[in-house]
Amino acid sequence: MEFVVTTDGLRGADRFEYWRSAVSETFVPLRAEPAHNSGRPFRGRMRSMELGALQITEVSANAHAVHRTPRLITASGGEYFKLGLQLSGACVLSQDGREVALAAGDFAIYDTTRPYSLSFGAEYRQLVVMLPRPLLRVPLREMGRATARRLSGQRGFGALAVSLLRELPQHHAEFEGAELHRLADTVSDLVAGLVTARFDPVASAGGTGRGVSITTIRAYIEDRLGDPGLGPERVAAAHYVSTRHLHRLFQEEGTTVSGWIRHRRLEHCRRELGDPTFRERPVGAVAARWGLTDAARFSRTFRRAYGCSPREYRATALG
């Protein structure tokens, strides 16, 4: 699905009011402010595409600013992480007491559940990716360290993310159904990899004992999600730490050990249910493959996480 919003064809006096409403409807409710003394009529255009659970929007406009205020957050909700990739022009992003200037080729992440501001001093183009917070497999504490930081698209995960995001608007129409969900998962994984590589503290002491990193522990969990017996005690023993210390590590990341294991199992199930390769595999078999052996409980947990039953999700994803 794709839709375009543009101020072309509107009277000059009406253009910014239309834009003010359009940005709130396209993203989350925002307070938009026009540039003062610009001396030219405002012009803006947004082209939005759905990519599975993600939304990607290419924005081009004249100078203006937008603000996500505490009042708007309280009134409207909207729990997303947003990634802004600067295509041309410049942007200043402010959140969490940090301010970062983005030039073409730079990108940054911000959180719609906390106040932020974006200021564009001149004509610009930006690609904005909206990622529902539950789908990004990075603990909230770690994401809190990543907001309003300039991220380079020159190397590593950043280069891969920029390359993929630049191409998506041109090739979006070539994909449908399960392919779009796969692309959404790829984008989410790249963002997660980027954040983890940049902001997760590296363990000392060779990655054992008290110095073990949360990244090492999460990798251990990821490799063993299919084991129904996987739990805090086993994870702690494998890393030579107490369960109390393990629980503290995950608490600092804004989650729990069991909650993280459940989240990752559900995400693997969601991906497999939306993959036509596994179309003939029963829902119960998909769940069991990822360590969720109680079918009724799996169905309830899946619905709480994604708003529909596993069967409903599969039917929608596969068409």
Short mmCIF file of N, CA and C in Angstrom, two decimals, residues 10-176:
data_model
loop_
_atom_site.label_atom_id
_atom_site.label_comp_id
_atom_site.label_asym_id
_atom_site.label_seq_id
_atom_site.Cartn_x
_atom_site.Cartn_y
_atom_site.Cartn_z
N LEU A 10 -2.64 23.64 -3.82
CA LEU A 10 -3.34 24.37 -2.76
C LEU A 10 -2.95 25.84 -2.79
N ARG A 11 -3.84 26.69 -2.30
CA ARG A 11 -3.53 28.11 -2.17
C ARG A 11 -2.38 28.29 -1.19
N GLY A 12 -1.54 29.27 -1.43
CA GLY A 12 -0.39 29.50 -0.56
C GLY A 12 -0.75 29.62 0.91
N ALA A 13 -1.85 30.31 1.18
CA ALA A 13 -2.26 30.52 2.58
C ALA A 13 -2.72 29.24 3.26
N ASP A 14 -3.12 28.24 2.48
CA ASP A 14 -3.64 27.00 3.06
C ASP A 14 -2.60 25.90 3.18
N ARG A 15 -1.46 26.10 2.54
CA ARG A 15 -0.52 25.00 2.41
C ARG A 15 0.02 24.49 3.74
N PHE A 16 0.45 25.41 4.61
CA PHE A 16 1.07 24.92 5.84
C PHE A 16 0.05 24.32 6.79
N GLU A 17 -1.16 24.86 6.81
CA GLU A 17 -2.19 24.26 7.66
C GLU A 17 -2.48 22.83 7.21
N TYR A 18 -2.51 22.62 5.92
CA TYR A 18 -2.69 21.26 5.39
C TYR A 18 -1.53 20.38 5.79
N TRP A 19 -0.32 20.90 5.67
CA TRP A 19 0.88 20.14 6.04
C TRP A 19 0.89 19.81 7.53
N ARG A 20 0.49 20.75 8.35
CA ARG A 20 0.44 20.56 9.80
C ARG A 20 -0.43 19.35 10.14
N SER A 21 -1.57 19.25 9.49
CA SER A 21 -2.47 18.12 9.72
C SER A 21 -1.91 16.83 9.14
N ALA A 22 -1.29 16.93 7.95
CA ALA A 22 -0.82 15.74 7.26
C ALA A 22 0.32 15.05 8.00
N VAL A 23 1.26 15.80 8.58
CA VAL A 23 2.38 15.15 9.26
C VAL A 23 1.89 14.41 10.51
N SER A 24 0.88 14.97 11.19
CA SER A 24 0.34 14.30 12.38
C SER A 24 -0.39 13.01 12.02
N GLU A 25 -1.08 13.03 10.89
CA GLU A 25 -1.81 11.83 10.46
C GLU A 25 -0.86 10.77 9.90
N THR A 26 0.23 11.19 9.28
CA THR A 26 1.15 10.25 8.67
C THR A 26 2.04 9.58 9.71
N PHE A 27 2.47 10.33 10.70
CA PHE A 27 3.38 9.80 11.72
C PHE A 27 2.62 9.65 13.05
N VAL A 28 2.96 10.47 14.00
CA VAL A 28 2.23 10.58 15.27
C VAL A 28 1.89 12.06 15.43
N PRO A 29 0.90 12.41 16.27
CA PRO A 29 0.56 13.81 16.44
C PRO A 29 1.77 14.68 16.79
N LEU A 30 1.95 15.74 16.01
CA LEU A 30 3.09 16.64 16.15
C LEU A 30 2.61 18.09 16.08
N ARG A 31 3.37 18.99 16.67
CA ARG A 31 3.11 20.41 16.52
C ARG A 31 4.08 20.94 15.48
N ALA A 32 3.58 21.39 14.35
CA ALA A 32 4.42 21.88 13.26
C ALA A 32 4.45 23.40 13.27
N GLU A 33 5.63 23.97 13.01
CA GLU A 33 5.80 25.41 12.98
C GLU A 33 6.46 25.82 11.68
N PRO A 34 5.93 26.82 10.98
CA PRO A 34 6.56 27.27 9.73
C PRO A 34 7.82 28.08 10.01
N ALA A 35 8.69 28.14 9.01
CA ALA A 35 9.87 29.01 9.12
C ALA A 35 9.41 30.46 9.00
N HIS A 36 10.06 31.34 9.74
CA HIS A 36 9.68 32.76 9.71
C HIS A 36 10.45 33.49 8.61
N ASN A 37 9.76 34.39 7.94
CA ASN A 37 10.39 35.23 6.92
C ASN A 37 11.09 34.43 5.83
N SER A 38 10.46 33.34 5.39
CA SER A 38 11.08 32.53 4.34
C SER A 38 10.97 33.21 2.98
N GLY A 39 9.94 34.03 2.82
CA GLY A 39 9.78 34.77 1.58
C GLY A 39 9.30 33.95 0.40
N ARG A 40 8.85 32.73 0.65
CA ARG A 40 8.36 31.88 -0.44
C ARG A 40 7.24 31.00 0.08
N PRO A 41 6.30 30.60 -0.79
CA PRO A 41 5.21 29.73 -0.34
C PRO A 41 5.75 28.39 0.15
N PHE A 42 5.09 27.84 1.16
CA PHE A 42 5.53 26.53 1.67
C PHE A 42 5.19 25.45 0.65
N ARG A 43 6.09 24.48 0.54
CA ARG A 43 5.85 23.35 -0.34
C ARG A 43 6.35 22.08 0.35
N GLY A 44 5.50 21.04 0.36
CA GLY A 44 5.89 19.78 0.99
C GLY A 44 5.24 18.59 0.30
N ARG A 45 5.92 17.45 0.37
CA ARG A 45 5.41 16.23 -0.25
C ARG A 45 5.86 15.03 0.59
N MET A 46 4.95 14.08 0.80
CA MET A 46 5.27 12.84 1.50
C MET A 46 4.76 11.65 0.68
N ARG A 47 5.60 10.68 0.51
CA ARG A 47 5.23 9.43 -0.14
C ARG A 47 5.47 8.31 0.87
N SER A 48 4.40 7.66 1.30
CA SER A 48 4.49 6.64 2.34
C SER A 48 4.19 5.25 1.79
N MET A 49 4.94 4.27 2.30
CA MET A 49 4.78 2.88 1.90
C MET A 49 4.69 2.00 3.14
N GLU A 50 3.81 1.01 3.10
CA GLU A 50 3.75 0.03 4.18
C GLU A 50 4.68 -1.12 3.85
N LEU A 51 5.47 -1.50 4.84
CA LEU A 51 6.42 -2.60 4.69
C LEU A 51 6.19 -3.55 5.86
N GLY A 52 5.23 -4.49 5.68
CA GLY A 52 4.85 -5.31 6.81
C GLY A 52 4.30 -4.42 7.91
N ALA A 53 4.89 -4.53 9.10
CA ALA A 53 4.46 -3.71 10.23
C ALA A 53 5.14 -2.34 10.24
N LEU A 54 6.06 -2.11 9.33
CA LEU A 54 6.79 -0.85 9.29
C LEU A 54 6.13 0.11 8.31
N GLN A 55 6.43 1.38 8.48
CA GLN A 55 6.04 2.40 7.51
C GLN A 55 7.28 3.19 7.10
N ILE A 56 7.45 3.37 5.80
CA ILE A 56 8.57 4.13 5.28
C ILE A 56 8.02 5.32 4.51
N THR A 57 8.50 6.51 4.84
CA THR A 57 7.99 7.72 4.22
C THR A 57 9.13 8.58 3.73
N GLU A 58 9.07 8.95 2.45
CA GLU A 58 10.03 9.88 1.88
C GLU A 58 9.42 11.27 1.95
N VAL A 59 10.10 12.17 2.66
CA VAL A 59 9.58 13.51 2.91
C VAL A 59 10.49 14.53 2.22
N SER A 60 9.88 15.48 1.51
CA SER A 60 10.62 16.62 0.97
C SER A 60 9.80 17.87 1.25
N ALA A 61 10.47 18.90 1.74
CA ALA A 61 9.72 20.11 2.12
C ALA A 61 10.66 21.30 2.26
N ASN A 62 10.05 22.49 2.39
CA ASN A 62 10.80 23.71 2.71
C ASN A 62 11.09 23.73 4.20
N ALA A 63 11.77 24.77 4.62
CA ALA A 63 12.14 24.93 6.03
C ALA A 63 10.92 24.95 6.94
N HIS A 64 11.00 24.22 8.04
CA HIS A 64 9.98 24.27 9.10
C HIS A 64 10.49 23.43 10.27
N ALA A 65 9.71 23.29 11.30
CA ALA A 65 10.08 22.49 12.47
C ALA A 65 8.86 21.72 12.96
N VAL A 66 9.11 20.57 13.60
CA VAL A 66 8.04 19.80 14.23
C VAL A 66 8.47 19.43 15.65
N HIS A 67 7.47 19.35 16.54
CA HIS A 67 7.75 19.05 17.94
C HIS A 67 6.78 17.99 18.44
N ARG A 68 7.31 17.01 19.13
CA ARG A 68 6.50 16.00 19.83
C ARG A 68 6.52 16.40 21.30
N THR A 69 5.42 16.94 21.77
CA THR A 69 5.37 17.53 23.11
C THR A 69 4.82 16.52 24.13
N PRO A 70 5.11 16.74 25.43
CA PRO A 70 4.54 15.86 26.46
C PRO A 70 3.02 15.79 26.40
N ARG A 71 2.38 16.91 26.09
CA ARG A 71 0.92 16.93 26.02
C ARG A 71 0.41 16.04 24.89
N LEU A 72 1.06 16.10 23.74
CA LEU A 72 0.65 15.26 22.61
C LEU A 72 0.89 13.79 22.90
N ILE A 73 1.99 13.49 23.59
CA ILE A 73 2.29 12.09 23.95
C ILE A 73 1.21 11.55 24.88
N THR A 74 0.84 12.32 25.88
CA THR A 74 -0.18 11.89 26.84
C THR A 74 -1.53 11.70 26.15
N ALA A 75 -1.86 12.58 25.23
CA ALA A 75 -3.17 12.54 24.59
C ALA A 75 -3.29 11.49 23.51
N SER A 76 -2.17 11.14 22.86
CA SER A 76 -2.30 10.34 21.64
C SER A 76 -1.56 9.01 21.63
N GLY A 77 -0.62 8.79 22.54
CA GLY A 77 0.14 7.54 22.51
C GLY A 77 0.98 7.46 21.25
N GLY A 78 1.12 6.24 20.71
CA GLY A 78 1.93 6.04 19.52
C GLY A 78 3.32 5.59 19.90
N GLU A 79 3.52 4.27 20.06
CA GLU A 79 4.80 3.75 20.56
C GLU A 79 5.65 3.23 19.40
N TYR A 80 6.51 4.13 18.90
CA TYR A 80 7.38 3.79 17.79
C TYR A 80 8.80 4.29 18.05
N PHE A 81 9.76 3.61 17.43
CA PHE A 81 11.06 4.21 17.21
C PHE A 81 11.05 4.68 15.76
N LYS A 82 11.60 5.86 15.54
CA LYS A 82 11.68 6.40 14.18
C LYS A 82 13.15 6.56 13.80
N LEU A 83 13.45 6.16 12.59
CA LEU A 83 14.79 6.35 12.04
C LEU A 83 14.69 7.37 10.92
N GLY A 84 15.47 8.43 11.01
CA GLY A 84 15.48 9.46 9.99
C GLY A 84 16.79 9.42 9.23
N LEU A 85 16.73 9.14 7.94
CA LEU A 85 17.91 9.13 7.06
C LEU A 85 17.89 10.39 6.22
N GLN A 86 18.88 11.25 6.39
CA GLN A 86 18.93 12.50 5.66
C GLN A 86 19.41 12.24 4.23
N LEU A 87 18.56 12.54 3.25
CA LEU A 87 18.91 12.34 1.84
C LEU A 87 19.54 13.58 1.22
N SER A 88 19.05 14.74 1.60
CA SER A 88 19.64 16.01 1.16
C SER A 88 19.26 17.08 2.16
N GLY A 89 19.98 18.20 2.12
CA GLY A 89 19.72 19.25 3.10
C GLY A 89 20.24 18.85 4.47
N ALA A 90 19.70 19.47 5.51
CA ALA A 90 20.19 19.24 6.87
C ALA A 90 19.02 19.24 7.85
N CYS A 91 19.28 18.68 9.02
CA CYS A 91 18.27 18.56 10.08
C CYS A 91 18.95 18.63 11.43
N VAL A 92 18.29 19.22 12.40
CA VAL A 92 18.75 19.18 13.79
C VAL A 92 17.70 18.45 14.61
N LEU A 93 18.11 17.35 15.25
CA LEU A 93 17.22 16.52 16.07
C LEU A 93 17.59 16.71 17.53
N SER A 94 16.57 16.91 18.37
CA SER A 94 16.78 17.06 19.82
C SER A 94 15.91 16.06 20.56
N GLN A 95 16.51 15.28 21.46
CA GLN A 95 15.78 14.37 22.35
C GLN A 95 16.68 13.95 23.49
N ASP A 96 16.07 13.72 24.65
CA ASP A 96 16.78 13.19 25.82
C ASP A 96 17.98 14.05 26.21
N GLY A 97 17.86 15.37 26.05
CA GLY A 97 18.95 16.25 26.44
C GLY A 97 20.10 16.29 25.46
N ARG A 98 19.93 15.65 24.31
CA ARG A 98 20.98 15.65 23.29
C ARG A 98 20.47 16.35 22.03
N GLU A 99 21.40 16.95 21.30
CA GLU A 99 21.07 17.60 20.04
C GLU A 99 22.10 17.16 19.01
N VAL A 100 21.62 16.77 17.84
CA VAL A 100 22.52 16.28 16.80
C VAL A 100 22.14 16.89 15.47
N ALA A 101 23.15 17.29 14.71
CA ALA A 101 22.95 17.84 13.37
C ALA A 101 23.22 16.75 12.35
N LEU A 102 22.29 16.56 11.42
CA LEU A 102 22.41 15.53 10.39
C LEU A 102 22.60 16.18 9.03
N ALA A 103 23.60 15.70 8.29
CA ALA A 103 23.81 16.11 6.91
C ALA A 103 23.46 14.93 6.01
N ALA A 104 23.48 15.14 4.71
CA ALA A 104 23.15 14.07 3.78
C ALA A 104 24.02 12.84 4.03
N GLY A 105 23.37 11.68 4.15
CA GLY A 105 24.08 10.43 4.42
C GLY A 105 24.10 10.04 5.87
N ASP A 106 23.75 10.97 6.78
CA ASP A 106 23.67 10.66 8.21
C ASP A 106 22.26 10.20 8.55
N PHE A 107 22.14 9.48 9.65
CA PHE A 107 20.81 9.15 10.15
C PHE A 107 20.84 9.07 11.66
N ALA A 108 19.65 9.09 12.26
CA ALA A 108 19.52 9.05 13.71
C ALA A 108 18.21 8.37 14.08
N ILE A 109 18.13 7.96 15.33
CA ILE A 109 16.94 7.27 15.85
C ILE A 109 16.33 8.12 16.96
N TYR A 110 15.00 8.14 17.02
CA TYR A 110 14.33 8.82 18.11
C TYR A 110 13.08 8.05 18.49
N ASP A 111 12.53 8.38 19.67
CA ASP A 111 11.48 7.59 20.31
C ASP A 111 10.23 8.45 20.45
N THR A 112 9.11 7.97 19.90
CA THR A 112 7.88 8.77 19.93
C THR A 112 7.21 8.81 21.30
N THR A 113 7.69 8.01 22.25
CA THR A 113 7.09 8.04 23.59
C THR A 113 7.73 9.10 24.47
N ARG A 114 8.73 9.81 23.94
CA ARG A 114 9.37 10.89 24.69
C ARG A 114 9.46 12.13 23.80
N PRO A 115 9.47 13.31 24.40
CA PRO A 115 9.48 14.54 23.59
C PRO A 115 10.70 14.62 22.66
N TYR A 116 10.48 15.20 21.49
CA TYR A 116 11.59 15.46 20.58
C TYR A 116 11.22 16.62 19.66
N SER A 117 12.24 17.16 19.00
CA SER A 117 12.05 18.22 18.02
C SER A 117 12.92 17.95 16.82
N LEU A 118 12.40 18.31 15.64
CA LEU A 118 13.15 18.24 14.39
C LEU A 118 13.07 19.61 13.74
N SER A 119 14.22 20.17 13.39
CA SER A 119 14.26 21.49 12.78
C SER A 119 14.97 21.41 11.43
N PHE A 120 14.30 21.90 10.40
CA PHE A 120 14.85 21.91 9.05
C PHE A 120 14.99 23.37 8.63
N GLY A 121 16.24 23.82 8.47
CA GLY A 121 16.49 25.23 8.21
C GLY A 121 16.36 25.63 6.76
N ALA A 122 16.28 24.67 5.87
CA ALA A 122 16.17 24.95 4.44
C ALA A 122 15.51 23.75 3.78
N GLU A 123 15.38 23.81 2.48
CA GLU A 123 14.76 22.70 1.75
C GLU A 123 15.54 21.41 2.00
N TYR A 124 14.81 20.30 2.13
CA TYR A 124 15.46 19.04 2.49
C TYR A 124 14.69 17.86 1.94
N ARG A 125 15.33 16.68 1.97
CA ARG A 125 14.68 15.39 1.73
C ARG A 125 15.14 14.44 2.82
N GLN A 126 14.20 13.68 3.36
CA GLN A 126 14.53 12.73 4.42
C GLN A 126 13.66 11.49 4.28
N LEU A 127 14.25 10.34 4.59
CA LEU A 127 13.51 9.08 4.61
C LEU A 127 13.27 8.71 6.06
N VAL A 128 12.00 8.50 6.42
CA VAL A 128 11.64 8.22 7.81
C VAL A 128 11.06 6.81 7.90
N VAL A 129 11.62 6.00 8.78
CA VAL A 129 11.14 4.64 9.02
C VAL A 129 10.51 4.59 10.40
N MET A 130 9.25 4.15 10.45
CA MET A 130 8.56 3.99 11.73
C MET A 130 8.56 2.52 12.11
N LEU A 131 9.20 2.19 13.24
CA LEU A 131 9.31 0.81 13.71
C LEU A 131 8.54 0.66 15.01
N PRO A 132 7.47 -0.14 15.04
CA PRO A 132 6.76 -0.37 16.30
C PRO A 132 7.73 -0.89 17.36
N ARG A 133 7.70 -0.31 18.53
CA ARG A 133 8.68 -0.65 19.56
C ARG A 133 8.74 -2.15 19.87
N PRO A 134 7.60 -2.87 19.94
CA PRO A 134 7.70 -4.31 20.29
C PRO A 134 8.44 -5.15 19.26
N LEU A 135 8.57 -4.66 18.02
CA LEU A 135 9.20 -5.47 16.97
C LEU A 135 10.71 -5.31 16.92
N LEU A 136 11.25 -4.33 17.61
CA LEU A 136 12.68 -4.11 17.57
C LEU A 136 13.33 -4.85 18.73
N ARG A 137 14.15 -5.84 18.42
CA ARG A 137 14.69 -6.74 19.45
C ARG A 137 15.90 -6.14 20.15
N VAL A 138 15.72 -4.97 20.72
CA VAL A 138 16.75 -4.31 21.49
C VAL A 138 16.11 -3.82 22.79
N PRO A 139 16.69 -4.11 23.95
CA PRO A 139 16.11 -3.65 25.22
C PRO A 139 15.98 -2.13 25.24
N LEU A 140 14.94 -1.64 25.93
CA LEU A 140 14.64 -0.21 25.94
C LEU A 140 15.79 0.61 26.52
N ARG A 141 16.49 0.08 27.50
CA ARG A 141 17.62 0.82 28.09
C ARG A 141 18.69 1.08 27.04
N GLU A 142 18.95 0.06 26.25
CA GLU A 142 19.94 0.19 25.19
C GLU A 142 19.48 1.19 24.13
N MET A 143 18.18 1.15 23.78
CA MET A 143 17.66 2.11 22.81
C MET A 143 17.75 3.54 23.36
N GLY A 144 17.58 3.68 24.69
CA GLY A 144 17.68 5.00 25.29
C GLY A 144 19.05 5.64 25.11
N ARG A 145 20.08 4.80 24.98
CA ARG A 145 21.42 5.33 24.75
C ARG A 145 21.63 5.73 23.29
N ALA A 146 20.74 5.26 22.41
CA ALA A 146 20.94 5.44 20.97
C ALA A 146 20.21 6.64 20.39
N THR A 147 19.25 7.20 21.13
CA THR A 147 18.44 8.28 20.56
C THR A 147 19.27 9.56 20.39
N ALA A 148 18.91 10.31 19.33
CA ALA A 148 19.55 11.61 19.05
C ALA A 148 21.07 11.51 19.02
N ARG A 149 21.56 10.50 18.34
CA ARG A 149 23.00 10.34 18.08
C ARG A 149 23.20 10.27 16.57
N ARG A 150 24.23 10.94 16.09
CA ARG A 150 24.51 10.85 14.65
C ARG A 150 25.10 9.50 14.33
N LEU A 151 24.47 8.80 13.39
CA LEU A 151 24.94 7.49 12.97
C LEU A 151 25.40 7.59 11.52
N SER A 152 26.58 7.08 11.26
CA SER A 152 27.14 7.19 9.92
C SER A 152 26.70 6.03 9.05
N GLY A 153 26.45 6.32 7.79
CA GLY A 153 26.11 5.28 6.83
C GLY A 153 27.30 4.84 6.00
N GLN A 154 28.51 5.04 6.52
CA GLN A 154 29.71 4.77 5.74
C GLN A 154 30.26 3.36 5.91
N ARG A 155 29.93 2.68 7.01
CA ARG A 155 30.53 1.35 7.23
C ARG A 155 29.61 0.48 8.08
N GLY A 156 29.90 -0.83 8.06
CA GLY A 156 29.21 -1.79 8.91
C GLY A 156 27.70 -1.81 8.71
N PHE A 157 26.98 -2.00 9.84
CA PHE A 157 25.52 -2.05 9.79
C PHE A 157 24.94 -0.76 9.21
N GLY A 158 25.60 0.38 9.50
CA GLY A 158 25.10 1.65 8.99
C GLY A 158 25.10 1.69 7.48
N ALA A 159 26.19 1.22 6.86
CA ALA A 159 26.27 1.21 5.39
C ALA A 159 25.22 0.29 4.79
N LEU A 160 25.01 -0.87 5.41
CA LEU A 160 24.00 -1.80 4.92
C LEU A 160 22.60 -1.20 5.03
N ALA A 161 22.33 -0.56 6.17
CA ALA A 161 21.01 0.03 6.39
C ALA A 161 20.74 1.14 5.38
N VAL A 162 21.71 2.01 5.17
CA VAL A 162 21.53 3.13 4.23
C VAL A 162 21.32 2.60 2.81
N SER A 163 22.12 1.62 2.42
CA SER A 163 22.00 1.06 1.07
C SER A 163 20.60 0.48 0.84
N LEU A 164 20.12 -0.28 1.81
CA LEU A 164 18.79 -0.89 1.67
C LEU A 164 17.69 0.16 1.67
N LEU A 165 17.76 1.11 2.59
CA LEU A 165 16.69 2.11 2.71
C LEU A 165 16.63 3.03 1.49
N ARG A 166 17.76 3.35 0.91
CA ARG A 166 17.76 4.20 -0.29
C ARG A 166 17.06 3.51 -1.46
N GLU A 167 17.18 2.19 -1.53
CA GLU A 167 16.63 1.45 -2.66
C GLU A 167 15.15 1.09 -2.49
N LEU A 168 14.70 0.99 -1.26
CA LEU A 168 13.34 0.51 -1.02
C LEU A 168 12.25 1.31 -1.72
N PRO A 169 12.28 2.64 -1.68
CA PRO A 169 11.19 3.38 -2.35
C PRO A 169 11.10 3.08 -3.85
N GLN A 170 12.24 2.80 -4.48
CA GLN A 170 12.23 2.53 -5.92
C GLN A 170 11.73 1.12 -6.25
N HIS A 171 11.88 0.18 -5.32
CA HIS A 171 11.54 -1.21 -5.61
C HIS A 171 10.37 -1.74 -4.79
N HIS A 172 9.75 -0.88 -3.97
CA HIS A 172 8.69 -1.31 -3.07
C HIS A 172 7.57 -2.03 -3.81
N ALA A 173 7.17 -1.52 -4.97
CA ALA A 173 6.03 -2.08 -5.70
C ALA A 173 6.30 -3.48 -6.25
N GLU A 174 7.56 -3.90 -6.25
CA GLU A 174 7.91 -5.21 -6.78
C GLU A 174 7.64 -6.34 -5.79
N PHE A 175 7.32 -5.99 -4.55
CA PHE A 175 7.12 -6.99 -3.51
C PHE A 175 5.69 -6.98 -3.01
N GLU A 176 5.26 -8.09 -2.46
CA GLU A 176 3.91 -8.18 -1.91
C GLU A 176 3.87 -9.27 -0.85
#
